[in-house]
Short mmCIF file of N, CA and C in Angstrom, two decimals:
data_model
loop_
_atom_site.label_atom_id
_atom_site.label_comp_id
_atom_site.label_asym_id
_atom_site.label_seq_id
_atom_site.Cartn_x
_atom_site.Cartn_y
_atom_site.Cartn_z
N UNK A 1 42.40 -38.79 26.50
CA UNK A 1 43.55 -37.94 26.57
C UNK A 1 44.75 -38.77 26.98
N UNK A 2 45.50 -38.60 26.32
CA UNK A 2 47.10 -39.13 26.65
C UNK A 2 47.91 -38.15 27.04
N UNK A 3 49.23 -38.51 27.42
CA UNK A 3 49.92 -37.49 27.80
C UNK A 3 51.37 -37.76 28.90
N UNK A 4 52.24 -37.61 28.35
CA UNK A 4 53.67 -37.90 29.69
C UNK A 4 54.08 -36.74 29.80
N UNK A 5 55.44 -36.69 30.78
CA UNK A 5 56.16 -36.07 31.19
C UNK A 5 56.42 -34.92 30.11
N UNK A 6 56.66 -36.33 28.63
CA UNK A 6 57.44 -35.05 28.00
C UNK A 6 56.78 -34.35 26.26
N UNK A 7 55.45 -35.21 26.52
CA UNK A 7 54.67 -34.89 25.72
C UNK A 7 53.46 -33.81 25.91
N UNK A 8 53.05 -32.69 25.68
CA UNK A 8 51.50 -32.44 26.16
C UNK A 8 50.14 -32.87 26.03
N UNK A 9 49.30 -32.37 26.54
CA UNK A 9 47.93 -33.06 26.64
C UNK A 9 47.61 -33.11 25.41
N UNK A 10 47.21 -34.14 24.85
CA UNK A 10 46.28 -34.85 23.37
C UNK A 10 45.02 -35.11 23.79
N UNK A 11 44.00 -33.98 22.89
CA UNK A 11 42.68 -34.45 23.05
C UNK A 11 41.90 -35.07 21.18
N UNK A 12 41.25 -35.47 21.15
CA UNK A 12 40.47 -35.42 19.74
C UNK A 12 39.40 -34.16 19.93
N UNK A 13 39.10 -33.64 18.60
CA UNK A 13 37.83 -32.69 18.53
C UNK A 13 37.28 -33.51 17.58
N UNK A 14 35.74 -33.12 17.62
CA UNK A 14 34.43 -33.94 16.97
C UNK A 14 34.66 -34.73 15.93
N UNK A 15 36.15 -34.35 14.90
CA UNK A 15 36.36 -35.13 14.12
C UNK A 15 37.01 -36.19 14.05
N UNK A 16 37.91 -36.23 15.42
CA UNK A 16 38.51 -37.19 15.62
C UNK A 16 40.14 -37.05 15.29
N UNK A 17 40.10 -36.10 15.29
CA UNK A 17 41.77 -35.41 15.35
C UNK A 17 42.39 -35.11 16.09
N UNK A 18 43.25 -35.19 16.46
CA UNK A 18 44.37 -34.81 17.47
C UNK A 18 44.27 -33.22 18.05
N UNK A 19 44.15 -32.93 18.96
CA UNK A 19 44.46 -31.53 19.09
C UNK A 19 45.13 -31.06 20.61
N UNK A 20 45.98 -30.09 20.27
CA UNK A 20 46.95 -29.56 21.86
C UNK A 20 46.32 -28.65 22.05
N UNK A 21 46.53 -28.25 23.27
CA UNK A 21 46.01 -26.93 24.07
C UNK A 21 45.36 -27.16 25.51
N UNK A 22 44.99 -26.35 25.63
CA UNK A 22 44.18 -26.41 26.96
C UNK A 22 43.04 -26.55 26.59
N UNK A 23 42.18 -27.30 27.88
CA UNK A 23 41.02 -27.80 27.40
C UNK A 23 39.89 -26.71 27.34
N UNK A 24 39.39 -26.09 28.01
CA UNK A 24 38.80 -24.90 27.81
C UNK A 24 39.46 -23.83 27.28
N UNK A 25 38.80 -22.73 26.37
CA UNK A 25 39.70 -21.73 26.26
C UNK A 25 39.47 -20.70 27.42
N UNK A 26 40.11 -19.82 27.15
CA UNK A 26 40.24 -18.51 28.49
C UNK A 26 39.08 -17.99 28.74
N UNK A 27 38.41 -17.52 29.65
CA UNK A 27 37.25 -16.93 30.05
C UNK A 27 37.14 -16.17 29.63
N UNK A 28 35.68 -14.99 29.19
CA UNK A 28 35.64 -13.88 28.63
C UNK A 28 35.41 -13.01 29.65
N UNK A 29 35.69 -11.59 29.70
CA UNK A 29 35.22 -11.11 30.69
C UNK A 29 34.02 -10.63 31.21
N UNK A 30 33.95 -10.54 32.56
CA UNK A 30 32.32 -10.83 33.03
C UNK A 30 31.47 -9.99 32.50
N UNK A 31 31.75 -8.98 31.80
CA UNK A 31 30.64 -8.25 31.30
C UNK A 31 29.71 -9.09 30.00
N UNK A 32 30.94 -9.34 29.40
CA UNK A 32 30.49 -10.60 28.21
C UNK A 32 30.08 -12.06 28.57
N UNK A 33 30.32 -12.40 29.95
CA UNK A 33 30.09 -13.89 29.96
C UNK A 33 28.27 -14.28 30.01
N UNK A 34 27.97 -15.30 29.15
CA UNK A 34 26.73 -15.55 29.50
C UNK A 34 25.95 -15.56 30.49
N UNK A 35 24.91 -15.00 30.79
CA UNK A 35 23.68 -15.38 32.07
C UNK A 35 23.10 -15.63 31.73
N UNK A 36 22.23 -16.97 32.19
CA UNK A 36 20.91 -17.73 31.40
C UNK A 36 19.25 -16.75 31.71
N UNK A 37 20.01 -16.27 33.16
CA UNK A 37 18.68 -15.75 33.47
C UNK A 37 18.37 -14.54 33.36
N UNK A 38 19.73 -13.74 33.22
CA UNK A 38 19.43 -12.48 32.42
C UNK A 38 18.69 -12.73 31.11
N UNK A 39 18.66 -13.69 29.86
CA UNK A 39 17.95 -13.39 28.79
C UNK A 39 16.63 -14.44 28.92
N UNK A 40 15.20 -13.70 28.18
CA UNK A 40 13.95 -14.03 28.60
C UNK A 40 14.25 -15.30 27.76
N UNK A 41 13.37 -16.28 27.95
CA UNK A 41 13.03 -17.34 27.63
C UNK A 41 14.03 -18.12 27.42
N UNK A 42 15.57 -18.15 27.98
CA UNK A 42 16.69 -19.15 28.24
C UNK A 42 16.91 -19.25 27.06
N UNK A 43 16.96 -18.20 25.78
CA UNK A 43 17.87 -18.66 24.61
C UNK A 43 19.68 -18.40 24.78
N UNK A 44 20.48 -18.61 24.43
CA UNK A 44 21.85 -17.82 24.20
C UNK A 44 21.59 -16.49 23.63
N UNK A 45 22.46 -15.58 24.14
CA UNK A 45 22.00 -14.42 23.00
C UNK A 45 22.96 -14.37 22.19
N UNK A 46 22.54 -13.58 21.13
CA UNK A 46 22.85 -14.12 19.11
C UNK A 46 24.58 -13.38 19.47
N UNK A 47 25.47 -13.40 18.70
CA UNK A 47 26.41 -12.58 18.16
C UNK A 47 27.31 -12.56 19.29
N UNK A 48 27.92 -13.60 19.78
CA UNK A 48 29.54 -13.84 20.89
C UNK A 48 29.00 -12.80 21.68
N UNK A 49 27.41 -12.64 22.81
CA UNK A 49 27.26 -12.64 23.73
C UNK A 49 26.83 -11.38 24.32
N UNK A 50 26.60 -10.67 23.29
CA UNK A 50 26.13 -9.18 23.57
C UNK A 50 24.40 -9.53 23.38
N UNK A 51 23.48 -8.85 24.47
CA UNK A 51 22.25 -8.87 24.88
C UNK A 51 21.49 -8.34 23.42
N UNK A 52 20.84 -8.99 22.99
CA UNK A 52 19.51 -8.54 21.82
C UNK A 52 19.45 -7.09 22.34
N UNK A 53 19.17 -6.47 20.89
CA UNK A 53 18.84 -4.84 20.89
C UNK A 53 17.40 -4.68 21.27
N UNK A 54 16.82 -3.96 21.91
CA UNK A 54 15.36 -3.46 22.39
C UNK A 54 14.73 -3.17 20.93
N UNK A 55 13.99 -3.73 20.94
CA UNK A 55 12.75 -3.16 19.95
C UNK A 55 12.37 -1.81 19.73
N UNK A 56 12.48 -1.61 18.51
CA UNK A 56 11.83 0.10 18.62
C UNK A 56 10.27 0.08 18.41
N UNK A 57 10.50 1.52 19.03
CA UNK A 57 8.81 1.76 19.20
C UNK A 57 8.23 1.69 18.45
N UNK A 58 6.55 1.55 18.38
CA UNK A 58 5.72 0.91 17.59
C UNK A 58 5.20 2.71 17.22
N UNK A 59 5.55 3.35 17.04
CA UNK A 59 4.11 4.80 16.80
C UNK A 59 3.65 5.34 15.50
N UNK A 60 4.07 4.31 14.86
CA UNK A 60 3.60 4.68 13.73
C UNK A 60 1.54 4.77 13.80
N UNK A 61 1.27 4.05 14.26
CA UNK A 61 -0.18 4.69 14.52
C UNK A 61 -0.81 6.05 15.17
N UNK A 62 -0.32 6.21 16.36
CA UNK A 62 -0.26 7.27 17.21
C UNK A 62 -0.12 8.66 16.08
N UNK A 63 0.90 8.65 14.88
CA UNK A 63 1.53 9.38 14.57
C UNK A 63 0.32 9.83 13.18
N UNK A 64 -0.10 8.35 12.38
CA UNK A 64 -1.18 8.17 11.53
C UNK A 64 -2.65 9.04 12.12
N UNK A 65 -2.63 8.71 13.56
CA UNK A 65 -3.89 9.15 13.77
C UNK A 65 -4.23 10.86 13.85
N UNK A 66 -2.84 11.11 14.36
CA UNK A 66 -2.79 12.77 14.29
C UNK A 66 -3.02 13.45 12.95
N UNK A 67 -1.90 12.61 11.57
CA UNK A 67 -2.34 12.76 10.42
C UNK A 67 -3.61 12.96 10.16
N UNK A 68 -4.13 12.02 10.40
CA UNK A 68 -6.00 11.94 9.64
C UNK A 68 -6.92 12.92 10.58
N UNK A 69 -6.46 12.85 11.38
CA UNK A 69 -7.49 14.21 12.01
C UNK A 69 -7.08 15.69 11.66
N UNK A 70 -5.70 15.80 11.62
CA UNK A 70 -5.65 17.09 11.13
C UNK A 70 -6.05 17.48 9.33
N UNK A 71 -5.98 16.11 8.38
CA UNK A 71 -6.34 16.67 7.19
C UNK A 71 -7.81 16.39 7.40
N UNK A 72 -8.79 15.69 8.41
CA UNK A 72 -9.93 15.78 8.24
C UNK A 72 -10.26 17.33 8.69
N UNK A 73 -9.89 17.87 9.72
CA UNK A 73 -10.43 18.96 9.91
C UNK A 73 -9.96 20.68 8.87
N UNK A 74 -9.04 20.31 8.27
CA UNK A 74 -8.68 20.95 6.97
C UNK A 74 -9.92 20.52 5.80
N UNK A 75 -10.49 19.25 5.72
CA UNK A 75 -10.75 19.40 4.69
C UNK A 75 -12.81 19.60 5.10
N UNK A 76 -12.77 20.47 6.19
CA UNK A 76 -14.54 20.30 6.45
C UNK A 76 -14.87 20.62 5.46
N UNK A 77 -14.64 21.36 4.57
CA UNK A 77 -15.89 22.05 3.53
C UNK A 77 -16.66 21.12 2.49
N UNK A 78 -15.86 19.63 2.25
CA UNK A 78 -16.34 18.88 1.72
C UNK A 78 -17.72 17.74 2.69
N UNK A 79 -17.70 18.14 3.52
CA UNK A 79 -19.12 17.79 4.28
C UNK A 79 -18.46 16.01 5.06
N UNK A 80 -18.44 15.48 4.21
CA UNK A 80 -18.57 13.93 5.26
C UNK A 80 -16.97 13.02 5.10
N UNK A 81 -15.81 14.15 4.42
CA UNK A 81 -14.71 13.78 4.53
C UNK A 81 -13.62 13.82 5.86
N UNK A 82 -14.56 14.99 6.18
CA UNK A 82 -14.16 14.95 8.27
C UNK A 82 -14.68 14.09 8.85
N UNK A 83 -15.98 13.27 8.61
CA UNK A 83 -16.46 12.44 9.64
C UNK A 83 -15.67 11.16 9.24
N UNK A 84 -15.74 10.89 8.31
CA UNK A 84 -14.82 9.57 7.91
C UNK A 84 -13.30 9.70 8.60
N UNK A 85 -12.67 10.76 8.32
CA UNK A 85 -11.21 11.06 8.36
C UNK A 85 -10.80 11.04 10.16
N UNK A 86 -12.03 11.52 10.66
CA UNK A 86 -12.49 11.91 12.31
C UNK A 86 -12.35 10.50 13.08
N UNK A 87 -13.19 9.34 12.49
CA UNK A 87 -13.49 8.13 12.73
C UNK A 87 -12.35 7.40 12.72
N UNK A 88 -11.69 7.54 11.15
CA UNK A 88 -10.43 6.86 11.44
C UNK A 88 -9.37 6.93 12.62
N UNK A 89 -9.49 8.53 12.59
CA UNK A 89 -8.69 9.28 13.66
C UNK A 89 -8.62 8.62 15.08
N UNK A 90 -9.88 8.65 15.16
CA UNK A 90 -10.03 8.19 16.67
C UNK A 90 -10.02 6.67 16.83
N UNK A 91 -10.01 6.00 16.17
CA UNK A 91 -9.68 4.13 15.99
C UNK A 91 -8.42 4.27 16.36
N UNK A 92 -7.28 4.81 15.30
CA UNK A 92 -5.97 4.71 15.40
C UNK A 92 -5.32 4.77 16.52
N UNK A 93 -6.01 6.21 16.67
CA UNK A 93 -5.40 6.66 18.18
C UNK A 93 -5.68 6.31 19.17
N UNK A 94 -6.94 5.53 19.33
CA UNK A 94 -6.92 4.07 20.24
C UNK A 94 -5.93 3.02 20.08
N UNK A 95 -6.01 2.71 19.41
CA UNK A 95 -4.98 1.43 19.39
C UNK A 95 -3.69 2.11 19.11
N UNK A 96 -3.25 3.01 19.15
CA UNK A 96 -1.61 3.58 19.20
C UNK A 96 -1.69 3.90 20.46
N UNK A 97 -2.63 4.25 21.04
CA UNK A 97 -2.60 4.63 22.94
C UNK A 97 -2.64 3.22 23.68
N UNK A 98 -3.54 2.39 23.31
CA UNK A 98 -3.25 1.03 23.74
C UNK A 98 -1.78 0.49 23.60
N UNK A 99 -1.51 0.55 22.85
CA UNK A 99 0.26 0.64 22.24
C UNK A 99 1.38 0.74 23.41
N UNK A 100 1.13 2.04 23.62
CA UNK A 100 1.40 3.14 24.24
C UNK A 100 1.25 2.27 26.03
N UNK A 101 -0.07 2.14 26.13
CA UNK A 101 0.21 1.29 27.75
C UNK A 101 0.70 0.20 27.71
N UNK A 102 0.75 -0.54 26.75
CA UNK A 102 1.94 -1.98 26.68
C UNK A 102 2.76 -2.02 26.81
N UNK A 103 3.19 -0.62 26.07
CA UNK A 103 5.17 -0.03 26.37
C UNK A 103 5.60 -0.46 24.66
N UNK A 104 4.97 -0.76 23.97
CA UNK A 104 5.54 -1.52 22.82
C UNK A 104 5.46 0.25 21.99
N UNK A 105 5.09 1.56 22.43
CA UNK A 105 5.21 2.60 21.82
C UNK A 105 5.61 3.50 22.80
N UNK A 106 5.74 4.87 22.63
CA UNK A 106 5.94 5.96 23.69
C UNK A 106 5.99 7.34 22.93
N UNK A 107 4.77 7.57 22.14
CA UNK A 107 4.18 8.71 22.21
C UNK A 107 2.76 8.71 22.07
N UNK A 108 2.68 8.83 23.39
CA UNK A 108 1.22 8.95 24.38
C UNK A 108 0.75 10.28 23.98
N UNK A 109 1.41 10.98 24.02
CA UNK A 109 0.47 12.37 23.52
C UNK A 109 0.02 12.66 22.18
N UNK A 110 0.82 12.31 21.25
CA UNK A 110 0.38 12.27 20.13
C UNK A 110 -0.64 11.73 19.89
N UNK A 111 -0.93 10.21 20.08
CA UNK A 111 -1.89 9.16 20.11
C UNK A 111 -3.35 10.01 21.14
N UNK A 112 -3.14 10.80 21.63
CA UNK A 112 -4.40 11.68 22.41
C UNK A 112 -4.92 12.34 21.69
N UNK A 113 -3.34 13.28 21.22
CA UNK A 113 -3.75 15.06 19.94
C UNK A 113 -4.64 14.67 19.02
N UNK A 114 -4.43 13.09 18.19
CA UNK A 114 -4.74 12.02 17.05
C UNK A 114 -6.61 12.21 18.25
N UNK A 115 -6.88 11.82 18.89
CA UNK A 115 -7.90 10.65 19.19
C UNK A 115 -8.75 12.14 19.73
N UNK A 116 -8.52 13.61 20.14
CA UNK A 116 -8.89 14.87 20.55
C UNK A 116 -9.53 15.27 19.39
N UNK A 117 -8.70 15.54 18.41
CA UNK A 117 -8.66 16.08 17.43
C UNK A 117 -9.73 15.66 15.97
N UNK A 118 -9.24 14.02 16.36
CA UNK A 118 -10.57 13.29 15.46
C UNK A 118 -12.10 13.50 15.74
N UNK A 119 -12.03 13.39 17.15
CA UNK A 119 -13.18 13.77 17.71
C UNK A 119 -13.58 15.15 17.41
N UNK A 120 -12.54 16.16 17.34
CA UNK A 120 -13.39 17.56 16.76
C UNK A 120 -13.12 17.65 15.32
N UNK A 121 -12.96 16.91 14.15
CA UNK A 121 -13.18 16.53 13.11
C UNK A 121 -14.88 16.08 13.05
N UNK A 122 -14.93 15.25 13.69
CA UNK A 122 -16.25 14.72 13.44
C UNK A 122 -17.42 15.55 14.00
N UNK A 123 -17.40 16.55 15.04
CA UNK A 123 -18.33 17.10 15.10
C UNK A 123 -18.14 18.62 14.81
N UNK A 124 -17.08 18.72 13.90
CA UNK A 124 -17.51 19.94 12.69
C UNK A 124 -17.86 19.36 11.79
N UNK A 125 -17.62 18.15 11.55
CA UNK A 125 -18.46 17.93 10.16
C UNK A 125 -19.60 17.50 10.20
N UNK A 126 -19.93 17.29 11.38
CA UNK A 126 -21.47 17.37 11.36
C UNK A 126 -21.93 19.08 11.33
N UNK A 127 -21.50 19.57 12.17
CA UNK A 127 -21.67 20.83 11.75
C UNK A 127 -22.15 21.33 10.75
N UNK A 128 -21.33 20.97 9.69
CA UNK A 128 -21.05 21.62 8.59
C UNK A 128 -22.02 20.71 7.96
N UNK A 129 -22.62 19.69 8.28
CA UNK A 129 -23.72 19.57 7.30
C UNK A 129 -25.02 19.92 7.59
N UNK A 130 -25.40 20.09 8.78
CA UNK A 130 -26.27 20.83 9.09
C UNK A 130 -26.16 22.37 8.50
N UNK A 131 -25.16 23.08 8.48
CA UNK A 131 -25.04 24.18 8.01
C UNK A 131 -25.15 24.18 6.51
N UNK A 132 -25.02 22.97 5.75
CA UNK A 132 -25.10 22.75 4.19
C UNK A 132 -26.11 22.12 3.95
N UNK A 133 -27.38 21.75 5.11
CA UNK A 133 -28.37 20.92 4.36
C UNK A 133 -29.33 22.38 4.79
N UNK A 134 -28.81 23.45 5.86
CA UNK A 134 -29.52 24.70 5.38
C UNK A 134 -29.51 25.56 4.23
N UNK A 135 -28.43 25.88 4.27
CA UNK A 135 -27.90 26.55 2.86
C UNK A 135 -28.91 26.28 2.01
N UNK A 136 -28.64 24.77 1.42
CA UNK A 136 -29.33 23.75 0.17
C UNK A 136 -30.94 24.19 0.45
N UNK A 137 -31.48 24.28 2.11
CA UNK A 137 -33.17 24.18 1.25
C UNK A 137 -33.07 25.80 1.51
N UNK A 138 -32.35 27.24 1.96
CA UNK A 138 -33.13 28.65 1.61
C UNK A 138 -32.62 28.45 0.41
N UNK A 139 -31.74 28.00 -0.72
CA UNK A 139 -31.00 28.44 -2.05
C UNK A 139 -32.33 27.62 -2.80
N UNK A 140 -33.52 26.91 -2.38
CA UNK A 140 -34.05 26.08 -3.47
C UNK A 140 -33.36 25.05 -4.08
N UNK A 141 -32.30 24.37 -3.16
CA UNK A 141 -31.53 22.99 -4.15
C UNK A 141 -32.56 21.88 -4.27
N UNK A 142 -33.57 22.17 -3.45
CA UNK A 142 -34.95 20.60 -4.17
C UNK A 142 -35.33 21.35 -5.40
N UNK A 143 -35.55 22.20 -5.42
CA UNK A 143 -36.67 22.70 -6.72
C UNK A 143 -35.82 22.28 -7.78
N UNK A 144 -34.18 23.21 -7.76
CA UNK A 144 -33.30 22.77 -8.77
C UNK A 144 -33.16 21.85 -9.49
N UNK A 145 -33.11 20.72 -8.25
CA UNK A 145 -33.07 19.32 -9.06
C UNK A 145 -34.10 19.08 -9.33
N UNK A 146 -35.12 18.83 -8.97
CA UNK A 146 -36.95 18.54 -9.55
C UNK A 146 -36.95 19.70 -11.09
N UNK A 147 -35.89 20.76 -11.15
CA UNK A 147 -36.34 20.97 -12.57
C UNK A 147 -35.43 20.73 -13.39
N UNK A 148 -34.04 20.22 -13.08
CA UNK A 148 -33.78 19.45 -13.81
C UNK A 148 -34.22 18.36 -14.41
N UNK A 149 -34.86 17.47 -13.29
CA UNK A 149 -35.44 16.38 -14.14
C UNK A 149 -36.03 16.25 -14.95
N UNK A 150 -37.18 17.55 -14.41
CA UNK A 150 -37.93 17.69 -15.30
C UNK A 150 -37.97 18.04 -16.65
N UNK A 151 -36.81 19.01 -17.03
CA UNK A 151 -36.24 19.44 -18.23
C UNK A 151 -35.75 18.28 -18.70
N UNK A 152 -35.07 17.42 -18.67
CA UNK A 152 -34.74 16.32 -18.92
C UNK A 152 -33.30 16.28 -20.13
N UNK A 153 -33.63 15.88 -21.07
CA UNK A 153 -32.86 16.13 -22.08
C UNK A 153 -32.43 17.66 -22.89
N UNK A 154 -33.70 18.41 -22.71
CA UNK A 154 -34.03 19.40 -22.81
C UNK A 154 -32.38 20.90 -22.99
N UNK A 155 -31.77 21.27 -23.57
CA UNK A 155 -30.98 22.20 -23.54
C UNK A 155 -31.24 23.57 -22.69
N UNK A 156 -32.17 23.57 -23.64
CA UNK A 156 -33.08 24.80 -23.30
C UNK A 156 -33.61 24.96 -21.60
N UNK A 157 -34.24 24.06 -21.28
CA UNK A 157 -34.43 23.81 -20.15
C UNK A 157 -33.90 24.06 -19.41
N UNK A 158 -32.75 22.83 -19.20
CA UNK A 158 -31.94 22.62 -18.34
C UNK A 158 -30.95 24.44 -18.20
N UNK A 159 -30.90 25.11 -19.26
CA UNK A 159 -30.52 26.28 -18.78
C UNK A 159 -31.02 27.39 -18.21
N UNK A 160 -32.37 27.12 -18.10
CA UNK A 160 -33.30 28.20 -17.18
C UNK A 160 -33.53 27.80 -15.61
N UNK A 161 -33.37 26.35 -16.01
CA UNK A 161 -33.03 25.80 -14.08
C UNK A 161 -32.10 26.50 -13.80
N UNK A 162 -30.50 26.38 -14.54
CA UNK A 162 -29.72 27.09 -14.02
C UNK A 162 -29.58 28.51 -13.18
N UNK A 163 -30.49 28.97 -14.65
CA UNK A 163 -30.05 30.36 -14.47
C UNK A 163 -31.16 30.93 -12.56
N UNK A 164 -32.61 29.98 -12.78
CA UNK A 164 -33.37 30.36 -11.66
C UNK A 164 -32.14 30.30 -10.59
N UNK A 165 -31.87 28.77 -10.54
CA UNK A 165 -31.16 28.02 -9.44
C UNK A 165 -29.93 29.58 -8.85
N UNK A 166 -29.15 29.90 -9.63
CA UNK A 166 -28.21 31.17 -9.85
C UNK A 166 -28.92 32.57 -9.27
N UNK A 167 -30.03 32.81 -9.89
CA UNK A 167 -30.44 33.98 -9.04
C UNK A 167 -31.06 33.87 -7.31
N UNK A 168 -31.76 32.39 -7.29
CA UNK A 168 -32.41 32.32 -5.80
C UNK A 168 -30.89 32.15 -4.83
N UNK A 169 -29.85 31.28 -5.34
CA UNK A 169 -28.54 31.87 -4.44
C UNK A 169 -28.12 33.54 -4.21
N UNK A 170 -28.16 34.15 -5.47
CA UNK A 170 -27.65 35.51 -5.55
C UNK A 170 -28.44 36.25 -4.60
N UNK A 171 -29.66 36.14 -4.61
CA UNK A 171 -31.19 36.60 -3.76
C UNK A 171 -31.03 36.57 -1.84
N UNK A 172 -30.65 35.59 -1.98
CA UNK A 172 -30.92 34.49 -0.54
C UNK A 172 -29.48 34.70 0.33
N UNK A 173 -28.33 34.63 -0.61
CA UNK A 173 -27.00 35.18 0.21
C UNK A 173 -26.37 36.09 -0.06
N UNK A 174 -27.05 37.03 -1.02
CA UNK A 174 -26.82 38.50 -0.98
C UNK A 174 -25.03 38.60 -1.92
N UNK A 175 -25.33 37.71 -2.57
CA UNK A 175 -23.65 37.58 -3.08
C UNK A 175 -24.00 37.53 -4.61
N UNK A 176 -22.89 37.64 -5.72
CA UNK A 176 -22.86 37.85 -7.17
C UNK A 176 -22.39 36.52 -7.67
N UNK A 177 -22.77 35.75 -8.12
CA UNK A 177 -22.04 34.41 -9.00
C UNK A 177 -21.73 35.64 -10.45
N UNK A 178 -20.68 34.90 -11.13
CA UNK A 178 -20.03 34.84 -12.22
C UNK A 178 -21.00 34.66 -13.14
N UNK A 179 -21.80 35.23 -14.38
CA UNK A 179 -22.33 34.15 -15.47
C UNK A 179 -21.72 33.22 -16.28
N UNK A 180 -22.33 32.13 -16.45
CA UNK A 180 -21.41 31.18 -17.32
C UNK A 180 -21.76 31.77 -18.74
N UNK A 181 -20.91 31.85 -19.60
CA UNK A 181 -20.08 32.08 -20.65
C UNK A 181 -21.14 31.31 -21.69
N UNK A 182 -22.02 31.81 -22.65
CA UNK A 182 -22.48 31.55 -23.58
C UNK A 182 -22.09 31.22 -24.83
N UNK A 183 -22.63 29.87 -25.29
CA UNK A 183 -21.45 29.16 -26.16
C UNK A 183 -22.25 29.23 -27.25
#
C-alpha cells in the first residue's frame, strides 16, 4: 500500500490492480454476521449468510403404512391380500416410527394407526381363511375339483360337476345361485 497526504490508500486485488477504498468493507449486521459455531460441522452457510433451511419431514412412510393397512382390511374377502397388505403395513410403520424417534419425521400417530391397523389386517385375514377353508369343505370344494379332473376334457362332464358343485352350495347355505345360461 502506498499513500500521502494527498493521495488515498492504493491497494492491489488478486489481479494485481490498483484499487481505492477502504480495506474491509462495512460490517453486516449482527443478525447476518457469520458464527462458525452456530453452523454444524464449521461450513460457511450457502447464500450471503442466512442459516440452511431445516429439512422436511421424512413421513412419507408413516403415511404409506396407514395406506396399506387400510386397503388391506377393505380388501379381506380376497383371503391372503390382507395378510400381505397387513405385513407390509406393519414393516412401514416400523420404520416410519423409528423415523419418527430420530426426529427426521413427526407423525408418530399415523406411523401407530399404519402399524395397529396392519396388525388387524392380518388377523382378519386369517380369519377369513379359516372361515373360507370352512365354507370350501361343507360346499364339497374337494369333491368338485376331484370331478373335474376327473371329467377331464369331457364337456359333458365337466357340466354336471358344475351343476352338483351349484346345488351342494344352494343345499348347505340355504341360498339360490343364478343358472348359467345354456349355450
Amino acid at each position: 500500500m502506498t499513500g500521502s497526504w494527498d493521495t488515498p490508500d492504493r491497494r492491489e486485488n488478486a489481479r494485481g490492480t490498483p484499487q481505492t477504498g477502504a480495506p474491509y468493507p462495512y460490517p453486516l449486521p449482527d443478525p447476518y454476521r457469520y458464527q462458525p459455531a452456530a453452523i454444524p460441522g464449521g461450513y460457511p452457510p450457502p447464500y450471503g449468510g442466512y442459516p440452511p433451511r431445516a429439512a422436511a419431514p421424512k413421513n412419507g412412510l408413516g403415511v404409506a403404512s396407514l395406506v396399506l393397512a387400510v386397503i388391506g382390511l377393505v380388501s379381506v374377502a380376497t383371503v391372503f391380500a390382507p395378510i400381505a397388505l397387513g405385513v407390509a403395513a406393519v414393516i412401514t410403520g416400523v420404520i416410519g416410527h423409528g423415523r419418527v424417534k430420530r426426529g427426521a419425521a413427526n407423525n408418530g400417530g399415523v406411523a401407530i394407526a399404519g402399524i395397529v391397523l396392519g396388525g388387524l389386517a392380518i388377523v382378519v385375514g386369517l380369519a377369513f381363511i379359516a372361515i373360507w377353508t370352512t365354507v370350501w369343505k361343507d360346499v364339497g370344494g374337494g369333491d368338485y375339483i376331484g370331478c373335474m379332473q376327473k371329467a377331464g376334457n369331457d364337456q359333458f362332464a365337466q357340466q354336471q360337476c358344475a351343476d352338483q358343485f351349484r346345488r351342494n352350495v344352494q343345499d348347505q347355505l340355504n341360498i339360490t345361485l343364478t343358472p348359467t345360461p345354456v349355450r
